[in-house]
CSV table of C-alpha atoms in Angstrom, one decimal:
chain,number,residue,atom,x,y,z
A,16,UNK,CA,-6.4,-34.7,18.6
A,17,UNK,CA,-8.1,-35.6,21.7
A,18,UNK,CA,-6.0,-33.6,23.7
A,19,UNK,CA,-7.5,-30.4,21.7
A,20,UNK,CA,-11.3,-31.8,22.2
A,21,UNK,CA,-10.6,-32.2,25.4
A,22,UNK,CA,-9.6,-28.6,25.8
A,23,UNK,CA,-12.3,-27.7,23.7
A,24,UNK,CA,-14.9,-29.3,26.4
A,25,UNK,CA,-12.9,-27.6,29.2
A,26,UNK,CA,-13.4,-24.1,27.5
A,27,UNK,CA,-16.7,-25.2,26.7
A,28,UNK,CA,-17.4,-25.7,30.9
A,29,UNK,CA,-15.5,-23.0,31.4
A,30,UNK,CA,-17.7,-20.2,29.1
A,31,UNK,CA,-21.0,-22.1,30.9
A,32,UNK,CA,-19.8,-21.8,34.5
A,33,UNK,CA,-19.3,-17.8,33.8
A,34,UNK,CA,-21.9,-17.4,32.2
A,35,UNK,CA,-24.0,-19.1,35.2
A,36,UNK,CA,-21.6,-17.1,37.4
A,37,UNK,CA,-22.7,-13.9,35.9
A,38,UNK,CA,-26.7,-14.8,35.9
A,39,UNK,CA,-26.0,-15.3,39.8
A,40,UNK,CA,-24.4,-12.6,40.6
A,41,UNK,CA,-26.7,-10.2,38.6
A,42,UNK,CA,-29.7,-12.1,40.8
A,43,UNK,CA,-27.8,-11.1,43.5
A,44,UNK,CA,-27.4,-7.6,43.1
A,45,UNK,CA,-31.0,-7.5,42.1
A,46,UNK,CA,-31.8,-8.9,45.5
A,47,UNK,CA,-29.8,-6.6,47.1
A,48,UNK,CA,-31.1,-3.7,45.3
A,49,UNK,CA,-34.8,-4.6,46.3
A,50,UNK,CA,-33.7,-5.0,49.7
A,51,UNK,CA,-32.1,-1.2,49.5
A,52,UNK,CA,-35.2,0.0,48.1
A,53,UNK,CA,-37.4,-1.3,50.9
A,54,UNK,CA,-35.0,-0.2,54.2
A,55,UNK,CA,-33.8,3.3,52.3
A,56,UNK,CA,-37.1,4.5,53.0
A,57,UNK,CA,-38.9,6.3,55.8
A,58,UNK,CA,-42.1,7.8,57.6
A,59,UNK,CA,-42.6,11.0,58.8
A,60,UNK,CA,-43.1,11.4,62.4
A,61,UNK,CA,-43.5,15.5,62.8
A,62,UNK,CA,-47.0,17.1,62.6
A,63,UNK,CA,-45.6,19.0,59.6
A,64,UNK,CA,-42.2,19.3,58.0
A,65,UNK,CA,-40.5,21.0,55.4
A,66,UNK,CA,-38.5,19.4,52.5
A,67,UNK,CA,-35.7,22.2,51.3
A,68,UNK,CA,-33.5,22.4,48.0
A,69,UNK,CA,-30.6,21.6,50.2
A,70,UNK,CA,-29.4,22.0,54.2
A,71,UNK,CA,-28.8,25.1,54.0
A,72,UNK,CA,-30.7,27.7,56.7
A,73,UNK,CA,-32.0,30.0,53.8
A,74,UNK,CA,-32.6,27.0,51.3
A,75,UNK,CA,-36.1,27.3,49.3
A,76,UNK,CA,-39.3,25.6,50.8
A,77,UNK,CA,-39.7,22.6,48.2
A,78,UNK,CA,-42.5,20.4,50.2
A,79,UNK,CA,-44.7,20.3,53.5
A,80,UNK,CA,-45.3,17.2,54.1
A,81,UNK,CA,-47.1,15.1,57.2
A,82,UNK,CA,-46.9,12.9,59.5
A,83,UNK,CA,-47.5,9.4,58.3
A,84,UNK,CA,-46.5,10.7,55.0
A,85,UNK,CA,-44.0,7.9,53.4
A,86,UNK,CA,-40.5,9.2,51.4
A,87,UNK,CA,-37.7,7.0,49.9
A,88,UNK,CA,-34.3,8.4,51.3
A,89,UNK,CA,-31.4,9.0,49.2
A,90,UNK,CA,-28.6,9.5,51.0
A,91,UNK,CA,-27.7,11.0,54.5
A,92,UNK,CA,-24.9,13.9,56.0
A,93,UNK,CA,-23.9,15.2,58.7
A,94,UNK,CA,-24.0,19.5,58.8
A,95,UNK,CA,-22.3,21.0,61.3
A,96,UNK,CA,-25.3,23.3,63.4
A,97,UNK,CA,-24.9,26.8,62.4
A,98,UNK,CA,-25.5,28.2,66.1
A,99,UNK,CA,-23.2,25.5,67.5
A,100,UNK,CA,-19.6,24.5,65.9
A,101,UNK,CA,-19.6,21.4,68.5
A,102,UNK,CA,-22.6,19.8,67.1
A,103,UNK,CA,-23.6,18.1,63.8
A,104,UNK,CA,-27.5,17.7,62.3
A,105,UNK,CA,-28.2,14.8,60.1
A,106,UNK,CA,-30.3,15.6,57.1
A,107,UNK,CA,-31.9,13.2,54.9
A,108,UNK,CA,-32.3,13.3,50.7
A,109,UNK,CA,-35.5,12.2,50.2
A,110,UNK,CA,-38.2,11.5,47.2
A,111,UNK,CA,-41.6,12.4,48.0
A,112,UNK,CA,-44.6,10.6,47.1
A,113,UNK,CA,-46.6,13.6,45.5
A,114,UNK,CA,-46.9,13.7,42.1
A,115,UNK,CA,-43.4,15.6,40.8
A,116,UNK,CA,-42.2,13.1,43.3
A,117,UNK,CA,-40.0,16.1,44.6
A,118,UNK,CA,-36.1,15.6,45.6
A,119,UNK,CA,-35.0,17.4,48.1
A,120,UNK,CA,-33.5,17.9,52.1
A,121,UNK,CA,-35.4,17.0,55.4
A,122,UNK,CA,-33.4,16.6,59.1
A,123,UNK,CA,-33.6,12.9,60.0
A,124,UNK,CA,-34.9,14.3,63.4
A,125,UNK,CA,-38.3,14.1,61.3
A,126,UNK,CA,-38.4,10.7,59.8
A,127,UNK,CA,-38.6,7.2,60.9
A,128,UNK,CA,-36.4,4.9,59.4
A,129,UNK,CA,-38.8,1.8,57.7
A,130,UNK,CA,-36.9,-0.7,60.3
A,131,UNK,CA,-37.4,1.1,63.0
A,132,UNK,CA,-41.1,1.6,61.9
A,133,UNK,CA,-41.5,-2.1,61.1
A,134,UNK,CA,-39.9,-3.2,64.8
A,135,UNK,CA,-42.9,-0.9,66.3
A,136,UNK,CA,-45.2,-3.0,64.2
A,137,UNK,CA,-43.8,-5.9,65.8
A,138,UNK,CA,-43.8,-4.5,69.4
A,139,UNK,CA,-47.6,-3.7,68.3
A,140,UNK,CA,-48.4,-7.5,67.0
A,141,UNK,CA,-47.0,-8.5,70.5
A,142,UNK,CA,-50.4,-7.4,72.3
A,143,UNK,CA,-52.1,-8.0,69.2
A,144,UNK,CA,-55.8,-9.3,71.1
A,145,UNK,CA,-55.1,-7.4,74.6
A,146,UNK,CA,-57.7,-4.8,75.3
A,147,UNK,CA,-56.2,-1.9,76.8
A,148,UNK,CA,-55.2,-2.2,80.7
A,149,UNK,CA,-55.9,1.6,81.3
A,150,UNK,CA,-55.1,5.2,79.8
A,151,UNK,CA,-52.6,7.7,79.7
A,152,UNK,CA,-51.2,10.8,78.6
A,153,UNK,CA,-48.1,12.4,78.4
A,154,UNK,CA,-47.2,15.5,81.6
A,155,UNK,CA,-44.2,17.1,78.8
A,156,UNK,CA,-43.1,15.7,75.5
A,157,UNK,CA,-41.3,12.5,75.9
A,158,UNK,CA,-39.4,10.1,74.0
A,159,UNK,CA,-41.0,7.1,72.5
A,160,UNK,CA,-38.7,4.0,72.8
A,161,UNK,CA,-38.4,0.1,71.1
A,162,UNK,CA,-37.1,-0.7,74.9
A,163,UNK,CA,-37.9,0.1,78.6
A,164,UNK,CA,-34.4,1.8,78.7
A,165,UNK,CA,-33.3,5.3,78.6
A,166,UNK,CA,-29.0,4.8,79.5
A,167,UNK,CA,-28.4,5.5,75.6
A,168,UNK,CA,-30.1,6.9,72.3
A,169,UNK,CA,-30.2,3.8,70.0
A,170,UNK,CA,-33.7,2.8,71.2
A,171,UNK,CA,-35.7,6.3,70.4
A,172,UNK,CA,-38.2,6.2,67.6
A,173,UNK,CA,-39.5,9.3,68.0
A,174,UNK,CA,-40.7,12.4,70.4
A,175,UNK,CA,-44.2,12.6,71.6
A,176,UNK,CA,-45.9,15.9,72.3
A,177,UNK,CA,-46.7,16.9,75.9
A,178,UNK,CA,-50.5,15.9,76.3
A,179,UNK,CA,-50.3,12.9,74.2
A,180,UNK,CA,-52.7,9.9,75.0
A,181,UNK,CA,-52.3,6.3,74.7
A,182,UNK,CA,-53.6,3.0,76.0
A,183,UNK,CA,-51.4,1.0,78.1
A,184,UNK,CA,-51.3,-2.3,77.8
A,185,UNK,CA,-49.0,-3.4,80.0
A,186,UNK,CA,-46.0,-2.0,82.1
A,187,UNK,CA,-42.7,-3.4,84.0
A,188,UNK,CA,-39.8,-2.0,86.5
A,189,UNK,CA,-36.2,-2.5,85.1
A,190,UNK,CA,-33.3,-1.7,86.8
A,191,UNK,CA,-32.2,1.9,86.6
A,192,UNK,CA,-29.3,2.6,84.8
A,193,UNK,CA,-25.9,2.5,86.7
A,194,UNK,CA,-24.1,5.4,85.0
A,195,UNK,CA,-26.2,8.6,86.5
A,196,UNK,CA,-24.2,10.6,83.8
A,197,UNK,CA,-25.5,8.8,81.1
A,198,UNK,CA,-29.2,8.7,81.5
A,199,UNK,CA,-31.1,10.3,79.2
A,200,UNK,CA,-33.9,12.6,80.8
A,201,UNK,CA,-36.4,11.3,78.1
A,202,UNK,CA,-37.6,14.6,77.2
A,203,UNK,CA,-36.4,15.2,73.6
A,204,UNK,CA,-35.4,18.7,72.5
A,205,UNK,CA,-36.7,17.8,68.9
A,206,UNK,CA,-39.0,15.6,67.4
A,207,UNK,CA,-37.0,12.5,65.4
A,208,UNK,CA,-36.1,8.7,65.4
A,209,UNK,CA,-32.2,10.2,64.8
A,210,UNK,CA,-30.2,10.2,68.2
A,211,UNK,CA,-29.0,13.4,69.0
A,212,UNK,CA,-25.7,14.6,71.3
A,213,UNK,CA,-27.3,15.4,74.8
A,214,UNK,CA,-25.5,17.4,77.8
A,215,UNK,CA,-24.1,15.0,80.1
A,216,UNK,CA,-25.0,17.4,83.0
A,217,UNK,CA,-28.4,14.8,83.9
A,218,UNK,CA,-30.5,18.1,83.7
A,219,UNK,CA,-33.8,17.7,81.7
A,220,UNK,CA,-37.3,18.6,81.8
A,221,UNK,CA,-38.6,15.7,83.2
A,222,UNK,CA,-36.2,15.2,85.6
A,223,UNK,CA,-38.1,15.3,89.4
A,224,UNK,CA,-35.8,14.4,92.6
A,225,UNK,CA,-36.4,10.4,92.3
A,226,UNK,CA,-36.8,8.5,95.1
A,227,UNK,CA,-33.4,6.5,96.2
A,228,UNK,CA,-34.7,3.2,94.0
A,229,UNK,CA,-32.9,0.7,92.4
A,230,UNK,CA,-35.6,0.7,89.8
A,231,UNK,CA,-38.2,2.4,87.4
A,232,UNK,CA,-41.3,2.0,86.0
A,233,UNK,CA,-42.1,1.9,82.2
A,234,UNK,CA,-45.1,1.8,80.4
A,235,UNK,CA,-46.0,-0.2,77.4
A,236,UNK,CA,-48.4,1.7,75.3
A,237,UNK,CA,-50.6,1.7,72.2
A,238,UNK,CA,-50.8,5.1,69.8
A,239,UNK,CA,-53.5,6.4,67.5
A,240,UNK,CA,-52.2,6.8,63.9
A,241,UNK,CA,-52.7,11.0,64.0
A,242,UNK,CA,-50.5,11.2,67.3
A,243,UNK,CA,-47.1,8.6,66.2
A,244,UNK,CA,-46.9,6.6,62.9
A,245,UNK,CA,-45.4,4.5,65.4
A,246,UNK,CA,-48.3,2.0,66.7
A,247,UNK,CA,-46.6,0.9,69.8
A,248,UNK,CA,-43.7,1.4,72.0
A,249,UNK,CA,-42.5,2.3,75.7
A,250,UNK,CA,-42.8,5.4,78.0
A,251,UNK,CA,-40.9,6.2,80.9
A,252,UNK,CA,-43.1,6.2,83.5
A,253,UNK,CA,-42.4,9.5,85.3
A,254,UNK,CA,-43.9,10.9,82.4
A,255,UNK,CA,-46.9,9.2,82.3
A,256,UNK,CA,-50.5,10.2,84.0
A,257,UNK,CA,-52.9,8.2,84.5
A,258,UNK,CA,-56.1,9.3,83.2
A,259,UNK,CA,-58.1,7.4,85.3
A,260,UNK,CA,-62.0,8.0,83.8
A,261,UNK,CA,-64.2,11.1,85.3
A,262,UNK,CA,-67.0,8.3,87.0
A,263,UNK,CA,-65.2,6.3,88.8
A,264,UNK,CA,-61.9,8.7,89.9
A,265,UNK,CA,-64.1,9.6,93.1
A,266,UNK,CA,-63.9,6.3,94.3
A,267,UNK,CA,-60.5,5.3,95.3
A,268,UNK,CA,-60.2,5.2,98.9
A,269,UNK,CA,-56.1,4.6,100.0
A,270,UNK,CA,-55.1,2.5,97.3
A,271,UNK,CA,-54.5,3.5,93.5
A,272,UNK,CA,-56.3,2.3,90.4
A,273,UNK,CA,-54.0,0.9,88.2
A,274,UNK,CA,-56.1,-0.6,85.7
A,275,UNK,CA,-60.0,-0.5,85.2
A,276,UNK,CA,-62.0,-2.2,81.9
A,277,UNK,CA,-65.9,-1.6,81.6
A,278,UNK,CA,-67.9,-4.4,82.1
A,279,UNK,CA,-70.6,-3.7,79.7
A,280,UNK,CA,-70.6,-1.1,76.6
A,281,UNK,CA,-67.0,0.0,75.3
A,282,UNK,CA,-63.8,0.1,77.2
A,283,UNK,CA,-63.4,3.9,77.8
A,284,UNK,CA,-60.2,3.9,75.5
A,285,UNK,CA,-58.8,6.7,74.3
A,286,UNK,CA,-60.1,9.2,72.1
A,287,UNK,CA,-58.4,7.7,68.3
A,288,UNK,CA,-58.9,11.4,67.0
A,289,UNK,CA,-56.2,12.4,69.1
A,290,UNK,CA,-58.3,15.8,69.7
A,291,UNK,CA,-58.6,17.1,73.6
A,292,UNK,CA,-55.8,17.0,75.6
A,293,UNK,CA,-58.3,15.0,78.4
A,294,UNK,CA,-60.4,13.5,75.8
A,295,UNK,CA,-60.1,10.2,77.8
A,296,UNK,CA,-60.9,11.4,81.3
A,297,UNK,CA,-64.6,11.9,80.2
A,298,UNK,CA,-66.8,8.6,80.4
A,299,UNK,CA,-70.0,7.9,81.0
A,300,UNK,CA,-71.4,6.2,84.3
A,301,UNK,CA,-71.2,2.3,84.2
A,302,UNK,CA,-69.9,-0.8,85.7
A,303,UNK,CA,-66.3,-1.8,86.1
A,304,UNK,CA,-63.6,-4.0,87.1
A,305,UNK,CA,-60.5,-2.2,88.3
A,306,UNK,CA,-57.1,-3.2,90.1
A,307,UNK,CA,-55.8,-1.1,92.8
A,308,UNK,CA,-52.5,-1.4,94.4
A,309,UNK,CA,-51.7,-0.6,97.9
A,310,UNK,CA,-49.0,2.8,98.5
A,311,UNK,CA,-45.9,1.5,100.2
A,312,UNK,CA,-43.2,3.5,101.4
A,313,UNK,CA,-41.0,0.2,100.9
A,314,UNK,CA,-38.6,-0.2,97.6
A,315,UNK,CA,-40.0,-1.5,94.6
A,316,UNK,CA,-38.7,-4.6,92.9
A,317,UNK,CA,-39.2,-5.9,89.3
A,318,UNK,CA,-41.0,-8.9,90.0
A,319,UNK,CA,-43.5,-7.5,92.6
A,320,UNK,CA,-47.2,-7.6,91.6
A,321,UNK,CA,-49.1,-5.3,89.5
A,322,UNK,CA,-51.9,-5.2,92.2
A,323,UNK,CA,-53.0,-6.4,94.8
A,324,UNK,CA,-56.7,-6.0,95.1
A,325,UNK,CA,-59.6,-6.7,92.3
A,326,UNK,CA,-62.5,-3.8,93.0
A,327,UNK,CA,-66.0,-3.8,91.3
A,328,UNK,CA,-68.3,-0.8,90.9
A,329,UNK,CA,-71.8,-1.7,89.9
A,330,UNK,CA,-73.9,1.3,88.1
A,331,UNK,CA,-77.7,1.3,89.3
A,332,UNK,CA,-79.3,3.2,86.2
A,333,UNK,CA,-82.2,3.9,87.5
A,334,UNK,CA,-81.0,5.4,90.7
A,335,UNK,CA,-78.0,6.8,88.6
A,336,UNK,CA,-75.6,5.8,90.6
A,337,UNK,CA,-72.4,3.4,91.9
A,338,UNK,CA,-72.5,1.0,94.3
A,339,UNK,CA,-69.7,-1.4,95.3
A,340,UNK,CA,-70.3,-5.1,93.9
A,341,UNK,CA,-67.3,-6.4,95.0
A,342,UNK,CA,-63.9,-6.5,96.8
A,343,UNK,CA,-61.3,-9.2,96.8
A,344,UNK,CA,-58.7,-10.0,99.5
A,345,UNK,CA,-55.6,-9.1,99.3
A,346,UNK,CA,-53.7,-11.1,96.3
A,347,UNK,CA,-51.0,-11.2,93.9
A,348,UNK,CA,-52.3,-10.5,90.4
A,349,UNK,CA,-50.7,-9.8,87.4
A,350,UNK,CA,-51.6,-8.5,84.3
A,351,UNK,CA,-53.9,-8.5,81.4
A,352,UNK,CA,-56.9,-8.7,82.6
A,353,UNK,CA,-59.5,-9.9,80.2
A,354,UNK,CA,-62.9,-9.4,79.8
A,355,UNK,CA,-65.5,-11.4,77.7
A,356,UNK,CA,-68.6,-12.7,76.8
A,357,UNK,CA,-71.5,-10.8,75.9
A,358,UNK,CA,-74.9,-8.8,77.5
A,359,UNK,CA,-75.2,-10.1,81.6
A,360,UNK,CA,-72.7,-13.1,80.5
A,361,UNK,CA,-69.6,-11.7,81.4
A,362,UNK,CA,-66.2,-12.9,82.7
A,363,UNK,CA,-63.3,-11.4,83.7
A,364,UNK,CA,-59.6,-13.1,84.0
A,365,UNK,CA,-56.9,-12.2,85.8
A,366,UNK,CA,-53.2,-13.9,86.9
A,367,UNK,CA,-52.4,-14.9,90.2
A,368,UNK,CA,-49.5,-15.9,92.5
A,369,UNK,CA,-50.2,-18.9,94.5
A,370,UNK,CA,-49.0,-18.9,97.8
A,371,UNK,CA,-46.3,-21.7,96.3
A,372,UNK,CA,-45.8,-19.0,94.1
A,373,UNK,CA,-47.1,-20.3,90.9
A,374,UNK,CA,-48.7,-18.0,88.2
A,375,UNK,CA,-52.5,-19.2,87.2
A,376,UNK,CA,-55.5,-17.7,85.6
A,377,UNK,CA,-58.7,-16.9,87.7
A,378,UNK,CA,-61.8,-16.5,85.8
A,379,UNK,CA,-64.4,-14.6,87.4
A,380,UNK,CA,-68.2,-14.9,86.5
A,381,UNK,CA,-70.4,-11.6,86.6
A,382,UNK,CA,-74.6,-11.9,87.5
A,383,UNK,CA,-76.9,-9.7,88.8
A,384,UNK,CA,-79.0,-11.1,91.3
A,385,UNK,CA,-83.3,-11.2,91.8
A,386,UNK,CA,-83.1,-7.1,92.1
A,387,UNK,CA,-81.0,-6.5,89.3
A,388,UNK,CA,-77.6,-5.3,91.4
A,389,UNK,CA,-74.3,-6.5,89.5
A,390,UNK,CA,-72.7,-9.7,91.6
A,391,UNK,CA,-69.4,-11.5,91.5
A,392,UNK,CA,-68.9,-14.9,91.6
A,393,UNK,CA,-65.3,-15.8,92.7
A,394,UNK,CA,-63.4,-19.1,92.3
A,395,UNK,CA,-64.2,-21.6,95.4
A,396,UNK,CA,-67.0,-19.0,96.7
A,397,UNK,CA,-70.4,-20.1,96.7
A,398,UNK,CA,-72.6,-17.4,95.1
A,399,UNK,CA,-76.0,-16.1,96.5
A,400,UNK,CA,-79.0,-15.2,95.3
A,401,UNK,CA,-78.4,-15.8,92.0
A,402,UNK,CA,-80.7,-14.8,89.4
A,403,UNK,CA,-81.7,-17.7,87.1
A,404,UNK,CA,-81.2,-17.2,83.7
């Protein structure tokens, strides 16, 4: 008798730890689903795009949609190109967000997977706080990467158009990539976060005779939402111009501006409408702080300096026009600079190298003196004239 109660309370456990079993497991797979609904989904990076009844080349016209426009994919294949046997096209089966939340095919060339998207979010949140160190814009279309690396296709989020602006907020040199018959030439034939096959042949558009380096520059920028769903992410640099603004490009004399911040009024960022292919060159007159870095002939290296020479223009309003308020010696600065405070109590900060070659920050104080001219006052330098406030 107690040997059948006893089995009795071990089929008892038994039914209970199954039944526990199955409650797990089904809050596993519920888990799992949620987590499939949140990464099976995407953003579309093209201007426009079509969403077709399937991948075929005549296939019905189901959906335009737009960039920044949000789809849930289904499921993905491979189609072999029709105008080339040796290559293969992914396409996408998405679910629209309209309201007959339309099914249908798109090439993954034109949407962003939501990991990918949510990694530029946190290259963005990086700088979160950093004003923007200068402007640029794009010479030809270019990829947009998560890295400063263009040896493989993993990294691409997306193609930029040629004349596309940003701010940069920072930049570094990395070592080029060993394998010359593997670099990507970083202008993308299509727009698309999908890698695509590339020649091996090191031809591309962007591709100028480089100087015998062991390194190249890349830039770190930030994008308007109308010109990459992305909001951050790196350039290449030999496809980057500087757009150095219309009142103060007159002024370089030997050495290159590299950065430049406003000192009163708004920064002279870029246009956010993403209109005007030189919408950011325009600005009008007023004081700034810019960096300049001496031309060498020499090498680069990846730790060398961002600049090497802090450079003030002052703006006399009522004469309407610059004057120079200050020039530093020769240094080793580093990026961001940072300026605060507000009206005629402004600072700016920059990094230095020490001479024992230690990285510090150097605040400088900006006055205007008795007549009303903008003045510096740098660390350990006694100031003049100084208006009293």
């Amino acid at each position: 008798m107690n040997y059948k109660l006893m089995n009795t309370d071990q089929r008892n456990l038994q039914s209970k730890a199954i039944i526990i079993s199955i409650l797990l497991s089904v809050g596993v797979l519920a888990g799992c689903n949620t987590l499939a609904k949140k990464n099976n989904s995407g953003v579309v990076v093209a201007r426009r795009a079509e969403i077709r009844s399937s991948t075929a080349v005549v296939a019905a016209k189901l959906l335009e949609v737009n960039r920044g426009d949000e789809v849930e994919i289904l499921e993905s294949v491979d189609v072999i190109d029709p105008t080339d046997n040796s290559r293969k096209e992914r396409w996408l089966r998405v679910k629209a967000q309209d309201e007959e939340s339309t099914e249908g095919w798109i090439e993954s060339r034109n949407v962003m997977p939501h990991d990918v998207h949510e990694n530029a979010r946190k290259l963005a949140a990086e700088d979160k706080g950093i004003p923007a160190q200068a402007a640029g814009q794009l010479r030809a279309s270019s990829n947009l990467r998560l890295t400063p690396d263009r040896s493989g296709n993993d990294n691409i989020m997306m193609r930029l158009d040629s004349g596309s602006s940003f701010e940069i907020t920072g930049w570094k040199r990395v070592p080029k990539p060993k394998a010359s018959e593997t670099i990507e030439s970083d202008v993308a034939p299509k727009a698309g976060s999908a890698p695509q096959p590339l020649a091996k042949s090191g031809k591309g558009g962007d591709e100028e005779k480089e100087p015998e380096e062991a390194n190249e520059l890349w830039y770190k920028v930030r994008l308007p939402p109308l010109i990459s769903p992305a909001p951050a992410g790196w350039i290449y640099g030999k496809q980057v111009e500087l757009m150095v603004p219309s009142d103060i490009i007159f002024y370089r004399t030997g050495r290159e501006f590299v950065a430049w911040q406003r000192l009163e009024g708004d920064s002279g960022s870029i246009d956010q409408s993403g209109k005007g292919k030189d919408a950011a060159k325009e600005a009008r007159p007023g004081s700034w702080v810019i960096l300049e870095k001496s031309s060498s002939d020499q090498a680069h290296t990846t730790d060398e300096p961002d600049f090497d020479r802090i450079y003030v223009l002052g703006y006399d309003k009522r004469d309407q026009e610059h004057y120079t308020a200050y020039r530093s010696p020769d240094l080793k600065g580093f990026l961001p600079c940072r300026v605060e405070g507000t009206g005629e109590n402004k600072t700016f900060t920059i990094r230095v190298q020490d001479e024992a070659g230690q990285l510090k920050d150097v605040q400088y104080s900006v006055y205007k003196d008795a007549r009303g001219y903008l003045k510096i006052a740098a660390p350990g330098v006694p100031t003049k004239d100084k208006r009293r406030k």
